[in-house]
Short mmCIF file of C-alpha atoms in Angstrom, two decimals:
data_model
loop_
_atom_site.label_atom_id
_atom_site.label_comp_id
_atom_site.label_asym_id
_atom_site.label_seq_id
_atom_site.Cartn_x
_atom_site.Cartn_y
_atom_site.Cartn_z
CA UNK A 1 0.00 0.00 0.00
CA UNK A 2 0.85 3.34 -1.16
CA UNK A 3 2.08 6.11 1.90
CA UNK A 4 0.87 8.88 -0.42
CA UNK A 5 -2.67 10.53 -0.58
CA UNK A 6 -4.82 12.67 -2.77
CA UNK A 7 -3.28 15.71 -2.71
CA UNK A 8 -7.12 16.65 -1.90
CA UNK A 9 -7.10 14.88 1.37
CA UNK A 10 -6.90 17.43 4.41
CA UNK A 11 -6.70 16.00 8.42
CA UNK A 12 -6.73 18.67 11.58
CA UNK A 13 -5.13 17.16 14.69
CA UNK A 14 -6.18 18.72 18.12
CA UNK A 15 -4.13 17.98 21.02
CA UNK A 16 -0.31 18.48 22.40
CA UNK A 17 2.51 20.74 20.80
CA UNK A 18 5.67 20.69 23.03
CA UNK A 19 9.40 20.64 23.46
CA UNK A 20 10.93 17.61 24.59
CA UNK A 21 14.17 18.09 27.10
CA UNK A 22 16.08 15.10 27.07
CA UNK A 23 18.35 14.42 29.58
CA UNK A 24 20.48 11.61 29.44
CA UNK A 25 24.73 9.98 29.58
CA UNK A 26 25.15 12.53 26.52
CA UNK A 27 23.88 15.25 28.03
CA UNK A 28 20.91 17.73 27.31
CA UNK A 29 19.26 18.73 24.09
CA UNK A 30 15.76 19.40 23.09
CA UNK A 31 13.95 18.38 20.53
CA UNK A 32 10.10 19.81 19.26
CA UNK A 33 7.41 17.12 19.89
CA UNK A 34 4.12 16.15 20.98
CA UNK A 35 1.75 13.63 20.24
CA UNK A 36 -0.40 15.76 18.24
CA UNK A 37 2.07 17.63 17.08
CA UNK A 38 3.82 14.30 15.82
CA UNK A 39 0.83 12.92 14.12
CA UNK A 40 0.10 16.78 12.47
CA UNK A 41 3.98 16.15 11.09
CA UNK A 42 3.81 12.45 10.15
CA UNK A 43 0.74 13.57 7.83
CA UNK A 44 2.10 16.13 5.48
CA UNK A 45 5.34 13.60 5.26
CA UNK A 46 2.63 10.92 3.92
CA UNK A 47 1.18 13.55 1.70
CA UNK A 48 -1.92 14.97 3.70
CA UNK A 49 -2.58 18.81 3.97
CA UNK A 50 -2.44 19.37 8.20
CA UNK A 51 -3.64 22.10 10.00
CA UNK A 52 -2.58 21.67 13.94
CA UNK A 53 -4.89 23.35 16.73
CA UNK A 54 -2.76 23.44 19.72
CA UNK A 55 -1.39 25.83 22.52
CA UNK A 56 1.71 27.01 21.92
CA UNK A 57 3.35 30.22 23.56
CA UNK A 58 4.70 33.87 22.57
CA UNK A 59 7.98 32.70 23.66
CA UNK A 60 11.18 30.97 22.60
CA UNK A 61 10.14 27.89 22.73
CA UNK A 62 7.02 29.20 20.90
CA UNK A 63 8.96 30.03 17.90
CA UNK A 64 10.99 27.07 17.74
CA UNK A 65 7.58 25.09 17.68
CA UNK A 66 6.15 27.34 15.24
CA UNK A 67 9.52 27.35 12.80
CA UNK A 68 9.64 23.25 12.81
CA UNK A 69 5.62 23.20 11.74
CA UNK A 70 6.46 25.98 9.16
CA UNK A 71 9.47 23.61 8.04
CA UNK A 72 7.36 20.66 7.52
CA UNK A 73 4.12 22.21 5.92
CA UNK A 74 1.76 22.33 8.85
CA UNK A 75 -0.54 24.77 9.55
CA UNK A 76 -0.80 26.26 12.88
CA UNK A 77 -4.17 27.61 14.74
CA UNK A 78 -3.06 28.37 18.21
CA UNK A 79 -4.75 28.64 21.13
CA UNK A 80 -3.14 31.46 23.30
CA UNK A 81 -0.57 29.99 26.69
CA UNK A 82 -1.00 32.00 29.36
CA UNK A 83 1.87 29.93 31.04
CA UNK A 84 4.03 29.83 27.79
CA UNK A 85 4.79 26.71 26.40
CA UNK A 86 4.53 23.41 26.82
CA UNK A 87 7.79 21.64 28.24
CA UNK A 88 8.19 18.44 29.02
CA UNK A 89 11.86 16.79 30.83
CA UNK A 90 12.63 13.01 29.48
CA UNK A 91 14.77 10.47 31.04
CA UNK A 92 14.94 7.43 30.63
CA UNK A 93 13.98 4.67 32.92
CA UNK A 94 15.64 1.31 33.88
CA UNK A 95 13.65 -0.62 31.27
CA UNK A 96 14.72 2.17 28.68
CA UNK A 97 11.22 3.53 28.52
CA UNK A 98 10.97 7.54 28.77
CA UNK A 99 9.76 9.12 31.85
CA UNK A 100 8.49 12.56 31.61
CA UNK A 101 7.87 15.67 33.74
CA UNK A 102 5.92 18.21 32.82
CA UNK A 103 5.70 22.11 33.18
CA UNK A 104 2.56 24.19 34.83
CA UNK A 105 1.64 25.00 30.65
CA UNK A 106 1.64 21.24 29.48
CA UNK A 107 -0.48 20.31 32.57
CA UNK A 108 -2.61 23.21 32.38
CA UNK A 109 -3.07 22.97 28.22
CA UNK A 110 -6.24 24.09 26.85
CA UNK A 111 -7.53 24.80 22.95
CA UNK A 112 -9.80 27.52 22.13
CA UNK A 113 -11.67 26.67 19.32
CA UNK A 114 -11.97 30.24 16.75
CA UNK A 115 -14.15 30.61 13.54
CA UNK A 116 -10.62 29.71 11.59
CA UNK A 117 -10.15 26.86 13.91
CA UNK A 118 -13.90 25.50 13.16
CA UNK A 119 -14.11 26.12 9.54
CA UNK A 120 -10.73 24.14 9.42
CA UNK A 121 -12.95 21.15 11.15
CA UNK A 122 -15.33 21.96 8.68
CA UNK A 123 -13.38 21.27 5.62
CA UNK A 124 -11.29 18.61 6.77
CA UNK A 125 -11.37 15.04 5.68
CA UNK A 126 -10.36 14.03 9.53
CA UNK A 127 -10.47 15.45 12.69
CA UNK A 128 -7.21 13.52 14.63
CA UNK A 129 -7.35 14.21 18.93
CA UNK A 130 -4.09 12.57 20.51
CA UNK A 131 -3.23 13.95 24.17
CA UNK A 132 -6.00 16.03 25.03
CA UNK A 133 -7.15 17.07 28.40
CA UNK A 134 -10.28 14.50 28.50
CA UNK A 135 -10.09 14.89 32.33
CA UNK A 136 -11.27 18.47 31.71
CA UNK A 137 -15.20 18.92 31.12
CA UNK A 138 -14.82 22.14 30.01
CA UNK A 139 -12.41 21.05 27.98
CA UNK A 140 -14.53 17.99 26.37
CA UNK A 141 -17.47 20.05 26.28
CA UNK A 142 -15.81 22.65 23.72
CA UNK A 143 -14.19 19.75 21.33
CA UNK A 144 -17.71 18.15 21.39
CA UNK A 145 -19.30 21.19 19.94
CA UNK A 146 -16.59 22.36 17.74
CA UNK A 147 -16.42 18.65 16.14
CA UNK A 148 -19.89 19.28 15.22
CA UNK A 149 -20.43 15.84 12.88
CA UNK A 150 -16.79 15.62 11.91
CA UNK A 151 -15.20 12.39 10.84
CA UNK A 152 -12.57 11.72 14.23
CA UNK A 153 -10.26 9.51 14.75
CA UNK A 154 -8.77 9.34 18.19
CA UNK A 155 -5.93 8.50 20.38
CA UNK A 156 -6.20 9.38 24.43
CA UNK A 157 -2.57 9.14 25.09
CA UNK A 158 -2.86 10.25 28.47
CA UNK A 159 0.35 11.27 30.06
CA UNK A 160 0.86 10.19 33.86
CA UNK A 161 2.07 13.82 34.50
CA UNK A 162 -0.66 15.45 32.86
CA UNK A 163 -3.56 13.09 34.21
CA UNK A 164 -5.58 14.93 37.05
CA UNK A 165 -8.63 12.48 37.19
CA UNK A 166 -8.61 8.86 35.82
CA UNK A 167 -12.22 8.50 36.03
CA UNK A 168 -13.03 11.88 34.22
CA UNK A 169 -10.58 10.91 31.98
CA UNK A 170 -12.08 7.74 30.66
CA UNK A 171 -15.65 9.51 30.93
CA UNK A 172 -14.31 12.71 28.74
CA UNK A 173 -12.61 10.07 26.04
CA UNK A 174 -14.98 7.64 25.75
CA UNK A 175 -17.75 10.51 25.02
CA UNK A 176 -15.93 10.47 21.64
CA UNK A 177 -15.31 7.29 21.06
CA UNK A 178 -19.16 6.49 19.66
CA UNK A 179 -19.28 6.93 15.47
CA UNK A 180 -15.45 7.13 15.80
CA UNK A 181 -13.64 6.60 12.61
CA UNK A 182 -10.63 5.46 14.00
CA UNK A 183 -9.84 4.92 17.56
CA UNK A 184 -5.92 4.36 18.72
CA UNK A 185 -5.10 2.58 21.85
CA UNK A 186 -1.85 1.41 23.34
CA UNK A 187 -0.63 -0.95 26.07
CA UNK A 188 0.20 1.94 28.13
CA UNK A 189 -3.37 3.59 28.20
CA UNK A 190 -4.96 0.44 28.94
CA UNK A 191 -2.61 0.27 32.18
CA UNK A 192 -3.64 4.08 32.88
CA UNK A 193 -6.85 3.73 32.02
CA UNK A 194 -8.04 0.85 32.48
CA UNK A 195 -7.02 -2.80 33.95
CA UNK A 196 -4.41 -3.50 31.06
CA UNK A 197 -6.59 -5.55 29.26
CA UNK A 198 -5.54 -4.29 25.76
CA UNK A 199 -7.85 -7.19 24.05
CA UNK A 200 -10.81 -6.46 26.47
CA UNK A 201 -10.08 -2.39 26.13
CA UNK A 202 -10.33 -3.31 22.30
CA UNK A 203 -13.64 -5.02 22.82
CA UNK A 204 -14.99 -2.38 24.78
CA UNK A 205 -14.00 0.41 22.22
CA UNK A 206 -15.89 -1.42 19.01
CA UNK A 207 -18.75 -2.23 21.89
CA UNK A 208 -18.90 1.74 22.34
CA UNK A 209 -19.46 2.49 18.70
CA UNK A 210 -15.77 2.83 17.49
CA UNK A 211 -16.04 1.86 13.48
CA UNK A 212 -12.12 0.53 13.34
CA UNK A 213 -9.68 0.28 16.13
CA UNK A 214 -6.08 0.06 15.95
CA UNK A 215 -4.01 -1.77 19.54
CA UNK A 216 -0.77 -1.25 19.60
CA UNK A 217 1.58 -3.84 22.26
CA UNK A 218 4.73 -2.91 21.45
CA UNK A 219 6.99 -5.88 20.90
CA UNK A 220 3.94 -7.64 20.02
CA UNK A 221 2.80 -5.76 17.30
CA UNK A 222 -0.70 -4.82 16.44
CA UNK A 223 -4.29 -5.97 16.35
CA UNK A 224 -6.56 -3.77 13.91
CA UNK A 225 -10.75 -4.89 14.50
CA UNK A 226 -13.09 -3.35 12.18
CA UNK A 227 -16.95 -5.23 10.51
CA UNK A 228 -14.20 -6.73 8.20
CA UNK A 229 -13.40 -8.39 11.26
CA UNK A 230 -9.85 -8.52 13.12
CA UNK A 231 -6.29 -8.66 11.84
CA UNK A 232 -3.09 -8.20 12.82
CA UNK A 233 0.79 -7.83 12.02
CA UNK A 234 3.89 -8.05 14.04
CA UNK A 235 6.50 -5.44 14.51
CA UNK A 236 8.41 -4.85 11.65
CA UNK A 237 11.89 -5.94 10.94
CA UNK A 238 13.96 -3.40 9.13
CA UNK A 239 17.94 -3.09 8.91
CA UNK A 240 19.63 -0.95 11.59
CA UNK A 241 19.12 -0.68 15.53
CA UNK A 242 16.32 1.00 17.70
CA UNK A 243 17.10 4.09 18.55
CA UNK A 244 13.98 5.54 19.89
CA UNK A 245 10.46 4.11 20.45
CA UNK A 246 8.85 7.61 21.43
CA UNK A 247 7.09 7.98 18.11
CA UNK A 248 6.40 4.88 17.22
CA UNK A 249 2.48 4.93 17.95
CA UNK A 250 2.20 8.36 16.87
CA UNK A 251 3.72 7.35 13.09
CA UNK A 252 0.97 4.19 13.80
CA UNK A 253 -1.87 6.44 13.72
CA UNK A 254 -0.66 9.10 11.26
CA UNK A 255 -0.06 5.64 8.93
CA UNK A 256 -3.57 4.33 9.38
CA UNK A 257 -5.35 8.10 9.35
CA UNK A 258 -3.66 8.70 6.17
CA UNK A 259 -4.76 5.65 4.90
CA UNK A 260 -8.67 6.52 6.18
CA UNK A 261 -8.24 9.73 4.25
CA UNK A 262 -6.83 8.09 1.27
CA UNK A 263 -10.04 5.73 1.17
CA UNK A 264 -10.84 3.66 3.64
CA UNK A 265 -10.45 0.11 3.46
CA UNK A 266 -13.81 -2.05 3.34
CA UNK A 267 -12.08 -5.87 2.63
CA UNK A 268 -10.02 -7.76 5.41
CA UNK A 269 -7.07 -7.95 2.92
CA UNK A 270 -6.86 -3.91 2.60
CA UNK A 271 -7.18 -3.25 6.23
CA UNK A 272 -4.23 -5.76 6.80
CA UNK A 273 -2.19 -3.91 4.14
CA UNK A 274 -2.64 -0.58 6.03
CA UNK A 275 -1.59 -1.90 9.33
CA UNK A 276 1.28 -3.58 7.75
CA UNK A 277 2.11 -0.57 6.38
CA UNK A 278 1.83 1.40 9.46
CA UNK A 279 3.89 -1.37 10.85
CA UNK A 280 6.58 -0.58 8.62
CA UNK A 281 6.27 3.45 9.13
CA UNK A 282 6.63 2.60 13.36
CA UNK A 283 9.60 0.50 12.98
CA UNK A 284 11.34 3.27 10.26
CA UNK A 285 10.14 6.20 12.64
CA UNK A 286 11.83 3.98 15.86
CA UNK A 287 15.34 3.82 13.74
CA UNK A 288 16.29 7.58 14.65
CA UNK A 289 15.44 9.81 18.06
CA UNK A 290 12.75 11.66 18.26
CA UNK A 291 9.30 11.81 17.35
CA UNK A 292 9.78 12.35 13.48
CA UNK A 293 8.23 10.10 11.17
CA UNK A 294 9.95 7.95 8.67
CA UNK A 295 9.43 5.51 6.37
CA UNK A 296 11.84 2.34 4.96
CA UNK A 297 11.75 4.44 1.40
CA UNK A 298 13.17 7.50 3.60
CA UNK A 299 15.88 5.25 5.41
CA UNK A 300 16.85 3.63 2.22
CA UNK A 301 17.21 6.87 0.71
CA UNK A 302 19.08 8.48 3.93
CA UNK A 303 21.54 5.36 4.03
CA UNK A 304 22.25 6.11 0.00
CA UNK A 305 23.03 9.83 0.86
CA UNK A 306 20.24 10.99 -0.22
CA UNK A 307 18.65 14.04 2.50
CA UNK A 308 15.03 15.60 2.86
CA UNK A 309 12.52 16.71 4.60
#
């Protein structure tokens, strides 16, 4: 299956924009990142038109977020940051697994939702949410009304650091989950969220009215359950080591929303091509730091010499 789309196709993703601090034996450097802000980049690198809606501040760190969008071809609507912006400080744990602490902004994030951000919702093809504050009514209460009828896909994502109420959380996400075109869920949010059942959180998701969901379990690849029925696909194996497995299930859901927006699959055999695919795009993405997305073409082409965007 093909990573390009109709130049036609158009996707805004709500949620998280962000620099990452990483702190580690090399030292300190920061990187821009995000969940949604991940997902908003992994699209126009699979050839979708992205507009991002998230808070970002009048600050440095503002316009370094702001310059890396404008590098890559997203579109920014932001929502003002009365605390500037979002920060968040990785390290790594024993297991090699990020841990992150967050800044008063990236705990305190909220999206206003202007006539340019609506009539963006309006036009798009998909309407993406990854790390939003479901634990916030307010907060759900806004996106409800600004989504309006919009085709969503949907990833909670919820960040230990940034979770305030677990209950509210899963009240405020689930609220969406009902007509969902696409819902993403990891191993991690069904141990936040849940009881880590990642098969019975699966269950539970197509029970709630999801049309397609997409589990992600790391090592173990991915199930994908839509009417078609269920299928999955194991991690990929591609030359070189793992660098980083930050963005691997944001590249996962940019993958399979791209593939939504190129035409979504109706056959068992097509929806297993686009989670292979997005397999391949997750283990490409995990083959260099950060939350960037790649794909084998773009590693191929790297290891030849060959540089892009």
């Amino acid at each position: 299956m093909s990573n390009q789309t109709s130049p036609a196709a158009s996707v805004v993703v709500i949620g998280d924009a962000l620099i990452d601090e990483i702190r580690d034996g090399a030292g300190v450097r920061e990187l821009v990142g995000g969940a949604a802000l991940n997902v908003a980049v992994g699209l126009t690198r699979l050839g979708v038109t992205t507009t991002l809606l998230a808070m970002v501040g009048d600050d440095e760190a503002g316009d370094h977020i702001r310059e890396y969008l404008a590098d890559h071809g997203v579109a920014l609507i932001a929502s003002e940051a009365p605390h500037g912006s979002s920060r968040a400080v990785v390290r790594r744990a024993a297991n090699g697994e990020p841990e992150y602490v967050f800044n008063e902004a990236a705990q305190r994030r909220s999206i206003r939702y202007t006539a340019e951000a609506r009539a963006a919702i309006e036009r798009a093809d998909l309407t993406v949410i990854s790390c939003f504050p479901f634990d916030v009514p307010a907060e759900v209460e806004a996106l409800v009304d600004a989504l309006a009828g919009a085709a969503v896909a949907i990833d909670p994502n919820p960040r230990t650091g940034m979770l305030h109420d677990r209950a509210e959380f899963v009240r405020g996400f689930e609220r969406l989950v009902e007509g969902a075109q696409l819902v993403k869920v990891g191993a991690d949010d069904a141990a936040v969220l849940y009881d880590g059942d990642l098969d019975g959180l699966r269950a539970r998701l197509r029970a709630r009215g999801a049309r397609a969901v997409v589990a992600t379990a790391g090592a173990d690849g991915a199930v994908l359950e839509t009417d078609a029925g269920a299928v999955a696909a194991p991690i990929a194996e591609l030359p070189g080591r793992i660098v980083d497995t930050v963005g691997a299930g944001d590249a996962t859901l940019a993958a399979v929303a791209a593939g939504l927006v190129a035409g979504a699959p109706t056959s068992r055999g097509e929806w297993t091509a686009l989670l292979r695919r997005a397999m391949d795009i997750a283990a490409a993405t995990c083959r260099a730091e950060g939350g960037l997305l790649r794909t084998p073409e773009s590693l191929a082409d790297a290891a030849r010499g060959i540089h892009g965007s």
